[in-house]
Coordinates of C-alpha atoms and ligand atoms in Angstrom, one line a residue:
X1 CA 29.2 3.6 -10.4
X2 CA 28.4 7.5 -9.7
X3 CA 25.6 9.8 -10.6
X4 CA 28.2 11.2 -13.0
X5 CA 28.5 7.8 -15.2
X6 CA 24.8 7.9 -15.5
X7 CA 24.9 11.2 -17.4
X8 CA 23.0 13.8 -15.3
X9 CA 24.0 17.4 -16.2
X10 CA 25.5 19.4 -13.4
X11 CA 22.5 21.4 -11.7
X12 CA 21.4 17.8 -10.7
X13 CA 24.4 16.6 -9.5
X14 CA 24.7 19.5 -7.4
X15 CA 21.4 19.1 -6.2
X16 CA 21.6 15.3 -5.1
X17 CA 25.2 15.9 -3.6
X18 CA 23.4 18.4 -1.1
X19 CA 20.8 16.0 -0.5
X20 CA 23.9 13.4 0.6
X21 CA 23.0 11.0 -2.2
X22 CA 26.3 9.4 -2.8
X23 CA 25.7 6.4 -5.1
X24 CA 22.8 5.7 -7.0
X25 CA 20.3 3.1 -5.8
X26 CA 19.5 -0.4 -8.0
X27 CA 16.6 1.2 -9.7
X28 CA 18.5 4.6 -10.3
X29 CA 21.0 2.7 -12.2
X30 CA 18.7 1.0 -14.4
X31 CA 16.2 3.8 -14.8
X32 CA 18.1 6.9 -15.3
X33 CA 19.9 5.7 -18.5
X34 CA 16.5 4.2 -20.0
X35 CA 14.4 7.3 -19.4
X36 CA 17.2 9.6 -20.8
X37 CA 17.3 7.1 -23.9
X38 CA 13.6 8.0 -24.3
X39 CA 12.3 4.5 -23.4
X40 CA 9.0 3.6 -21.7
X41 CA 9.4 1.7 -18.4
X42 CA 7.7 -1.0 -16.3
X43 CA 9.6 -1.3 -13.3
X44 CA 8.5 -3.3 -10.1
X45 CA 10.3 -1.7 -7.3
X46 CA 9.8 -1.3 -3.5
X47 CA 9.0 2.1 -1.9
X48 CA 12.1 3.4 -0.2
X49 CA 14.0 2.2 -3.3
X50 CA 15.1 5.7 -4.3
X51 CA 12.2 5.3 -7.4
X52 CA 11.2 9.0 -6.8
X53 CA 14.7 10.1 -7.8
X54 CA 14.9 7.3 -10.3
X55 CA 12.1 9.0 -12.7
X56 CA 12.2 12.3 -11.4
X57 CA 15.9 13.1 -12.4
X58 CA 16.1 12.3 -16.1
X59 CA 12.5 13.8 -16.3
X60 CA 14.3 17.4 -15.3
X61 CA 17.4 16.9 -17.4
X62 CA 15.2 16.1 -20.4
X63 CA 12.8 18.9 -19.8
X64 CA 15.8 21.2 -19.4
X65 CA 14.8 24.7 -17.8
X66 CA 11.5 26.0 -18.4
X67 CA 10.5 28.0 -21.5
X68 CA 8.5 30.2 -19.3
X69 CA 5.4 32.2 -20.4
X70 CA 2.0 32.2 -19.1
X71 CA -0.6 29.9 -20.1
X72 CA 2.0 27.2 -21.3
X73 CA 1.3 23.6 -21.7
X74 CA 2.2 21.3 -19.3
X75 CA 5.2 18.9 -20.0
X76 CA 5.1 16.3 -17.5
X77 CA 2.7 14.5 -15.4
X78 CA 2.9 12.4 -12.3
X79 CA 0.1 10.7 -10.9
X80 CA 0.2 9.2 -7.4
X81 CA -2.6 7.4 -5.5
X82 CA -2.5 9.4 -2.4
X83 CA -2.3 13.2 -1.5
X84 CA 0.6 12.5 0.9
X85 CA 2.8 10.5 -1.6
X86 CA 2.0 13.6 -4.1
X87 CA 3.0 16.0 -1.9
X88 CA 6.4 13.9 -1.4
X89 CA 7.2 13.8 -4.6
X90 CA 6.7 17.5 -5.1
X91 CA 9.1 17.9 -2.3
X92 CA 11.5 15.7 -3.8
X93 CA 11.3 17.3 -7.2
X94 CA 11.6 20.7 -5.5
X95 CA 15.2 19.4 -4.1
X96 CA 16.4 18.0 -7.1
X97 CA 15.4 20.8 -9.4
X98 CA 17.1 23.4 -6.9
X99 CA 19.4 24.7 -9.3
X100 CA 17.2 24.8 -12.2
X101 CA 14.2 26.8 -13.2
X102 CA 11.3 24.5 -13.6
X103 CA 7.8 25.3 -12.5
X104 CA 6.3 22.3 -10.6
X105 CA 2.8 22.2 -8.8
X106 CA 0.9 19.5 -6.6
X107 CA -3.0 19.3 -7.4
X108 CA -4.9 17.0 -4.9
X109 CA -8.8 16.4 -4.3
X110 CA -10.0 18.4 -1.4
X111 CA -8.4 21.6 -2.5
X112 CA -10.0 24.6 -4.4
X113 CA -10.4 23.3 -7.8
X114 CA -10.4 27.0 -9.0
X115 CA -7.2 28.0 -7.3
X116 CA -5.6 25.1 -8.9
X117 CA -6.6 26.3 -12.4
X118 CA -5.4 29.7 -11.5
X119 CA -2.1 28.0 -10.5
X120 CA -1.8 26.4 -14.1
X121 CA -2.8 29.5 -15.8
X122 CA 0.4 31.1 -14.5
X123 CA 2.6 28.5 -16.3
X124 CA 3.7 25.2 -15.1
X125 CA 6.2 22.4 -16.4
X126 CA 5.6 19.7 -14.0
X127 CA 2.1 18.4 -12.3
X128 CA 1.7 16.1 -9.6
X129 CA -1.4 14.9 -9.1
X130 CA -4.1 12.5 -7.7
X131 CA -5.8 10.9 -10.7
X132 CA -9.3 12.1 -9.8
X133 CA -8.2 15.7 -9.3
X134 CA -6.0 15.5 -12.5
X135 CA -9.2 14.4 -14.9
X136 CA -11.5 16.8 -13.3
X137 CA -8.9 19.7 -14.3
X138 CA -8.5 18.2 -17.8
X139 CA -12.4 18.2 -17.9
X140 CA -12.3 21.6 -17.5
X141 CA -10.0 22.1 -20.3
X142 CA -6.6 21.9 -18.9
X143 CA -4.2 21.3 -22.2
X144 CA -2.4 18.2 -22.0
X145 CA -1.5 17.7 -25.6
X146 CA 2.0 18.6 -25.3
X147 CA 2.7 16.1 -22.4
X148 CA 6.0 14.6 -22.8
X149 CA 6.1 12.3 -20.0
X150 CA 3.4 10.5 -18.0
X151 CA 4.3 8.8 -15.1
X152 CA 2.1 6.6 -12.8
X153 CA 3.4 6.0 -9.6
X154 CA 2.3 3.2 -7.2
X155 CA 0.3 1.6 -9.8
X156 CA -0.9 -1.4 -7.9
X157 CA -2.0 1.1 -5.1
X158 CA -4.0 3.3 -7.5
X159 CA -5.7 0.3 -9.1
X160 CA -6.8 -1.1 -5.6
X161 CA -8.2 2.3 -5.1
X162 CA -10.4 2.3 -7.9
X163 CA -8.6 4.6 -10.2
X164 CA -8.2 2.3 -13.3
X165 CA -11.1 4.4 -14.6
X166 CA -9.5 7.8 -14.3
X167 CA -6.5 6.4 -16.1
X168 CA -8.2 5.1 -18.9
X169 CA -9.8 8.4 -19.3
X170 CA -6.6 10.4 -19.2
X171 CA -4.4 8.3 -21.1
X172 CA -6.2 8.6 -24.7
X173 CA -6.1 12.5 -24.3
X174 CA -2.2 12.3 -24.0
X175 CA -0.4 13.2 -27.2
X176 CA 1.0 10.2 -29.3
X177 CA 4.4 10.5 -28.8
X178 CA 5.4 10.8 -24.9
X179 CA 7.2 8.6 -22.8
X180 CA 5.3 6.7 -20.1
X181 CA 7.0 5.4 -16.9
X182 CA 4.9 2.8 -14.4
X183 CA 5.9 2.2 -11.1
X184 CA 4.2 -0.7 -8.9
X185 CA 5.4 -2.1 -5.8
X186 CA 3.9 -5.3 -6.1
X187 CA 2.9 -6.9 -9.5
X188 CA -0.9 -8.5 -10.3
X189 CA -2.9 -9.2 -13.1
X190 CA -4.7 -5.7 -13.0
X191 CA -1.1 -3.9 -13.0
X192 CA -0.2 -6.5 -16.2
X193 CA -3.2 -5.3 -17.8
X194 CA -2.8 -1.4 -17.3
X195 CA 0.8 -1.8 -18.4
X196 CA -0.3 -3.0 -21.8
X197 CA -2.9 -0.2 -22.1
X198 CA -0.3 2.6 -21.5
X199 CA 2.9 1.3 -22.3
X200 CA 4.8 0.9 -25.7
X201 CA 7.7 -1.5 -25.9
X202 CA 8.8 -0.7 -22.4
X203 CA 11.7 -1.9 -20.8
X204 CA 11.3 -3.9 -17.5
X205 CA 12.8 -3.3 -14.6
X206 CA 12.6 -5.5 -11.3
X207 CA 15.0 -4.3 -8.5
X208 CA 13.9 -6.7 -6.0
X209 CA 11.9 -10.0 -6.2
X210 CA 8.1 -9.9 -6.7
X211 CA 6.1 -8.8 -3.5
X212 CA 9.2 -9.1 -1.6
X213 CA 9.9 -7.4 1.2
X214 CA 13.2 -5.3 1.4
X215 CA 16.2 -7.5 2.6
X216 CA 17.5 -5.1 5.6
X217 CA 14.2 -5.4 7.1
X218 CA 13.9 -7.8 10.3
X219 CA 10.6 -9.1 10.4
X220 CA 8.9 -11.0 13.4
X221 CA 5.7 -12.0 14.7
X222 CA 4.7 -11.9 18.4
X223 CA 1.5 -14.1 19.3
X224 CA -0.5 -12.5 21.9
X225 CA -3.9 -12.3 22.7
X226 CA -6.2 -9.8 21.1
X227 CA -7.2 -8.2 24.5
X228 CA -3.6 -8.0 25.5
X229 CA -2.5 -6.2 22.1
X230 CA -2.1 -2.8 23.3
X231 CA -0.6 -3.8 26.6
X232 CA 2.0 -5.6 24.5
X233 CA 2.5 -2.6 22.0
X234 CA 3.1 -0.3 25.0
X235 CA 5.4 -2.6 26.6
X236 CA 7.7 -3.2 23.8
X237 CA 7.6 1.0 23.1
X238 CA 8.7 1.5 26.7
X239 CA 11.1 -1.6 27.2
X240 CA 13.0 -1.2 24.0
X241 CA 13.2 2.6 24.2
X242 CA 11.2 2.9 20.6
X243 CA 11.9 6.7 19.7
X244 CA 9.7 6.6 16.3
X245 CA 7.4 3.9 15.5
X246 CA 4.8 3.7 12.7
X247 CA 1.8 1.3 13.6
X248 CA -0.6 0.3 11.4
X249 CA -4.1 -0.7 12.2
X250 CA -6.7 -2.4 10.1
X251 CA -9.6 0.0 10.8
X252 CA -10.1 3.6 11.6
X253 CA -12.3 2.2 14.6
X254 CA -9.2 0.4 16.0
X255 CA -7.0 3.3 15.4
X256 CA -9.0 5.5 17.1
X257 CA -9.3 3.1 20.2
X258 CA -5.7 2.4 20.3
X259 CA -5.2 6.0 20.2
X260 CA -6.9 6.7 23.3
X261 CA -5.3 3.6 24.9
X262 CA -1.8 4.7 24.4
X263 CA -2.5 8.0 25.5
X264 CA -3.8 6.7 28.7
X265 CA -0.4 5.1 29.0
X266 CA 1.2 8.4 28.9
X267 CA 2.7 7.9 25.3
X268 CA 2.8 10.9 22.9
X269 CA 1.0 9.6 19.8
X270 CA -0.7 10.8 16.7
X271 CA -3.0 9.4 14.4
X272 CA -3.4 9.4 10.5
X273 CA -6.5 8.1 8.7
X274 CA -9.0 8.7 6.3
X275 CA -11.4 10.7 8.8
X276 CA -8.6 13.1 9.4
X277 CA -8.5 16.3 7.4
X278 CA -5.4 16.8 4.9
X279 CA -4.5 19.7 7.3
X280 CA -4.5 17.5 10.3
X281 CA -2.8 14.6 8.6
X282 CA 0.1 16.9 7.4
X283 CA 0.8 18.3 10.6
X284 CA 0.8 15.1 12.6
X285 CA 3.2 13.7 10.1
X286 CA 5.5 16.7 10.5
X287 CA 5.4 16.5 14.4
X288 CA 6.1 12.8 13.9
X289 CA 9.0 13.7 11.4
X290 CA 10.3 16.2 14.3
X291 CA 10.1 13.4 16.9
X292 CA 7.3 15.7 18.7
X293 CA 5.0 12.4 18.2
X294 CA 6.6 9.1 19.0
X295 CA 4.1 6.8 17.9
X296 CA 2.0 7.1 14.7
X297 CA -1.0 5.4 14.4
X298 CA -2.1 5.0 10.8
X299 CA -4.5 2.9 8.7
X300 CA -3.5 1.7 5.3
X301 CA -4.5 4.6 3.6
X302 CA -0.9 6.0 5.0
X303 CA 0.9 2.9 4.5
X304 CA 2.0 4.4 0.8
X305 CA 3.6 7.3 0.4
X306 CA 5.1 8.3 3.6
X307 CA 8.9 8.8 3.8
X308 CA 9.9 9.4 6.8
X309 CA 13.8 9.4 7.1
X310 CA 15.7 6.7 9.3
X311 CA 12.3 5.0 10.4
X312 CA 13.6 2.1 12.5
X313 CA 10.4 0.5 13.5
X314 CA 6.9 -0.8 11.9
X315 CA 4.4 -2.5 13.9
X316 CA 1.5 -3.9 12.5
X317 CA -1.1 -3.9 15.7
X318 CA -3.6 -5.9 13.1
X319 CA -2.2 -7.5 9.9
X320 CA -3.8 -5.8 6.8
X321 CA -6.9 -7.0 5.0
X322 CA -4.8 -7.6 2.2
X323 CA -1.8 -9.7 2.3
X324 CA 0.0 -7.0 -0.5
X325 CA -0.3 -4.2 1.9
X326 CA 2.0 -5.6 4.6
X327 CA 4.7 -5.4 1.9
X328 CA 3.8 -2.0 1.8
X329 CA 3.4 -1.4 5.3
X330 CA 6.7 -2.7 6.4
X331 CA 8.4 -0.7 3.3
X332 CA 8.2 2.2 5.3
X333 CA 11.2 1.0 7.3
X334 CA 14.8 -0.2 5.9
X335 CA 14.5 2.5 3.3
X336 CA 17.4 3.3 1.0
X337 CA 19.4 0.4 2.3
X338 CA 19.0 1.1 6.2
X339 CA 18.3 -1.5 8.7
X340 CA 14.6 -1.7 9.8
X341 CA 12.4 -3.9 12.2
X342 CA 8.9 -4.9 11.3
X343 CA 6.8 -6.4 14.1
X344 CA 3.2 -8.1 13.7
X345 CA 1.2 -8.7 16.8
X346 CA -0.5 -12.0 15.9
X347 CA -3.6 -13.1 17.6
X348 CA -5.5 -16.5 17.0
X349 CA -7.6 -14.8 14.5
X350 CA -4.9 -13.6 12.1
X351 CA -3.4 -17.3 12.1
X352 CA -4.5 -17.5 8.4
X353 CA -3.6 -14.0 7.5
X354 CA -0.4 -14.4 8.2
X355 CA 0.0 -17.5 6.0
X356 CA -1.3 -15.5 3.2
X357 CA 1.2 -12.9 3.8
X358 CA 4.2 -15.6 3.8
X359 CA 2.8 -16.6 0.9
X360 CA 3.0 -13.4 -1.0
X361 CA 6.3 -12.2 0.1
X362 CA 7.8 -15.8 -0.2
X363 CA 9.1 -16.5 2.9
X364 CA 8.3 -17.1 6.8
X365 CA 8.2 -14.7 9.3
X366 CA 9.4 -16.2 12.7
X367 CA 6.7 -16.3 15.4
X368 CA 7.8 -15.6 18.9
X369 CA 6.1 -15.5 22.4
X370 CA 7.4 -12.4 24.9
X371 CA 7.6 -13.8 28.5
X372 CA 4.4 -12.6 30.5
X373 CA 2.5 -11.9 27.3
X374 CA 1.7 -15.9 26.4
X375 CA -1.4 -16.2 24.5
X376 CA -4.1 -18.5 25.5
X377 CA -3.6 -21.3 22.9
X378 CA -6.8 -23.1 23.9
X379 CA -8.6 -20.4 22.4
X380 CA -10.1 -21.4 19.0
X381 CA -11.3 -19.6 15.8
X382 CA -15.1 -19.6 15.6
X383 CA -14.7 -21.3 11.9
X384 CA -12.3 -23.8 13.1
X385 CA -14.8 -24.5 15.8
X386 CA -17.6 -25.0 13.2
X387 CA -15.4 -27.0 10.9
X388 CA -14.3 -29.4 13.5
X389 CA -18.0 -29.5 14.3
X390 CA -18.7 -30.3 10.8
X391 CA -16.1 -33.3 10.3
X392 CA -17.5 -34.8 13.5
X393 CA -20.7 -34.9 12.1
X394 CA -21.8 -38.4 10.5
X395 CA -22.5 -38.5 6.9
X396 CA -26.7 -38.5 7.1
X397 CA -27.0 -41.1 4.4
X398 CA -24.9 -43.6 6.5
X399 CA -27.3 -43.1 9.4
X400 CA -30.6 -42.4 8.1
X401 CA -30.7 -43.8 4.4
X402 CA -29.3 -47.3 4.6
X403 CA -31.0 -49.5 2.4
X404 CA -33.5 -51.5 4.6
X405 CA -32.6 -55.0 5.1
X406 CA -35.0 -57.0 3.4
X407 CA -37.6 -58.2 5.4
X408 CA -40.5 -61.0 5.0
X409 CA -42.9 -59.3 3.3
X410 CA -46.1 -58.3 5.2
X411 CA -48.9 -57.2 3.4
X412 CA -49.8 -53.6 4.8
X413 CA -53.4 -53.1 6.3
X414 CA -54.6 -50.1 4.3
X415 CA -56.0 -47.2 6.4
X416 CA -59.7 -47.7 5.1
X417 CA -59.7 -51.5 5.9
X418 CA -58.1 -50.4 9.7
X419 CA -61.1 -47.7 10.1
X420 CA -63.6 -50.4 9.0
X421 CA -62.1 -52.7 11.9
X422 CA -62.2 -50.1 14.5
X423 CA -65.8 -49.2 13.9
X424 CA -66.3 -52.8 14.3
Ligands
AMP1 P1 11.8 6.8 -2.6 O1 11.9 5.4 -2.8 O2 12.1 7.7 -3.8 O3 10.7 7.2 -1.7 O4 12.9 7.3 -1.9 C1 13.3 6.7 -0.2 C2 14.3 7.2 0.4 O5 15.7 7.2 0.0 C3 14.0 9.2 0.3 O6 14.3 9.7 1.6 C4 15.2 9.5 -0.5 O7 15.6 10.9 -0.3 C5 16.3 8.3 -0.5 N1 17.1 8.2 -1.4 C6 16.7 7.8 -2.9 N2 17.8 7.7 -3.4 C7 19.0 7.9 -2.7 C8 20.4 7.8 -2.9 N3 20.6 7.4 -4.3 N4 21.2 7.8 -1.9 C9 20.6 8.3 -0.5 N5 19.5 8.2 -0.5 C10 18.7 8.2 -1.7

């Protein structure tokens, strides 16, 4: 099926043609006609499936060209959990609306709010924002009474990050008649509750199995000792000649430590985590995309919203604390139908974490050992040792609280009596 068949207008067809989109992806096939037909949408879709175009193209078509005029009301708002994803959506929309006249702005936390207010005063049609900053702007009087489209992208991530409060505050301020499009990569009870609150008779779109990882991703786990993970990582990058690899750590501290370690090995690497400034993160990401940096180390903050064309490898240096985050991490590769490889470096302490991940994704991840990096399988997790110790421990009642066997009754001598006897 072609994009023409989906009923898109010429300026949009021209723009996506220039971007090299030939065929709509599954989510685009389903979502575009539904949004054009004014339906609310609840879509579970992995990142990398083309979901940005799935909501942005029909919204642009419906908004048509800007009505112009300073201080006009905003017509569409797209909420994103992270600044990086917001900027990415903004850039995608700029590309899609190349042959249209639409004013679009990105409003994220950490930037001068007064400048953002001034930008809005000039007249904006589409706002892409993080929830906290958008709510702040609304509380400062930004007019959202004429919103036609309300998009909640990566709703699951947003809720995990604690943005439910902001969405609950923004939602009642929206006009009664508007379309809401909700996208989530993973489905959870929290997401279901939010959907009940914000959606009216939504069309459900499920382009992939719940919480499943994209089929084109080859997944493997290499068992290794904790102390040798950095060495194995450097070995894999070197021996397999990885040109561009995204490496995830669980914490900022281990990201920093790994960064130093890989630099010692002479690898050109960059780092993105919550303690790095926005400007630094963007610069690092650009250098990574341009190939100046070969290895990008990131914590889960970066696992969503990073869209890097043709990213072939994702390495989980440490498994994520939340199993669902595995789906988001590996979703950085194998995007838009391309092949990708997700490698996890698995130490003994992560034995149970991988089982939880396998339960969430509904498949087994093959575990292998690389020659020269054989793990010491005699190491036991501390809790396993404790568990074993407990199971060897005989129940106290068996040992100590056995009913005493009936003995011939011997009348005890009272202390008083004994004392008397002693004194005697
Ligand atoms: P998204 O899931 O929106 O982050 O998109 C993932 C990547 O796929 C982006 O680089 C898009 O530019 C690209 N993409 C989206 N739709 C298509 C399409 N129909 N054909 C080719 N590439 C696409």
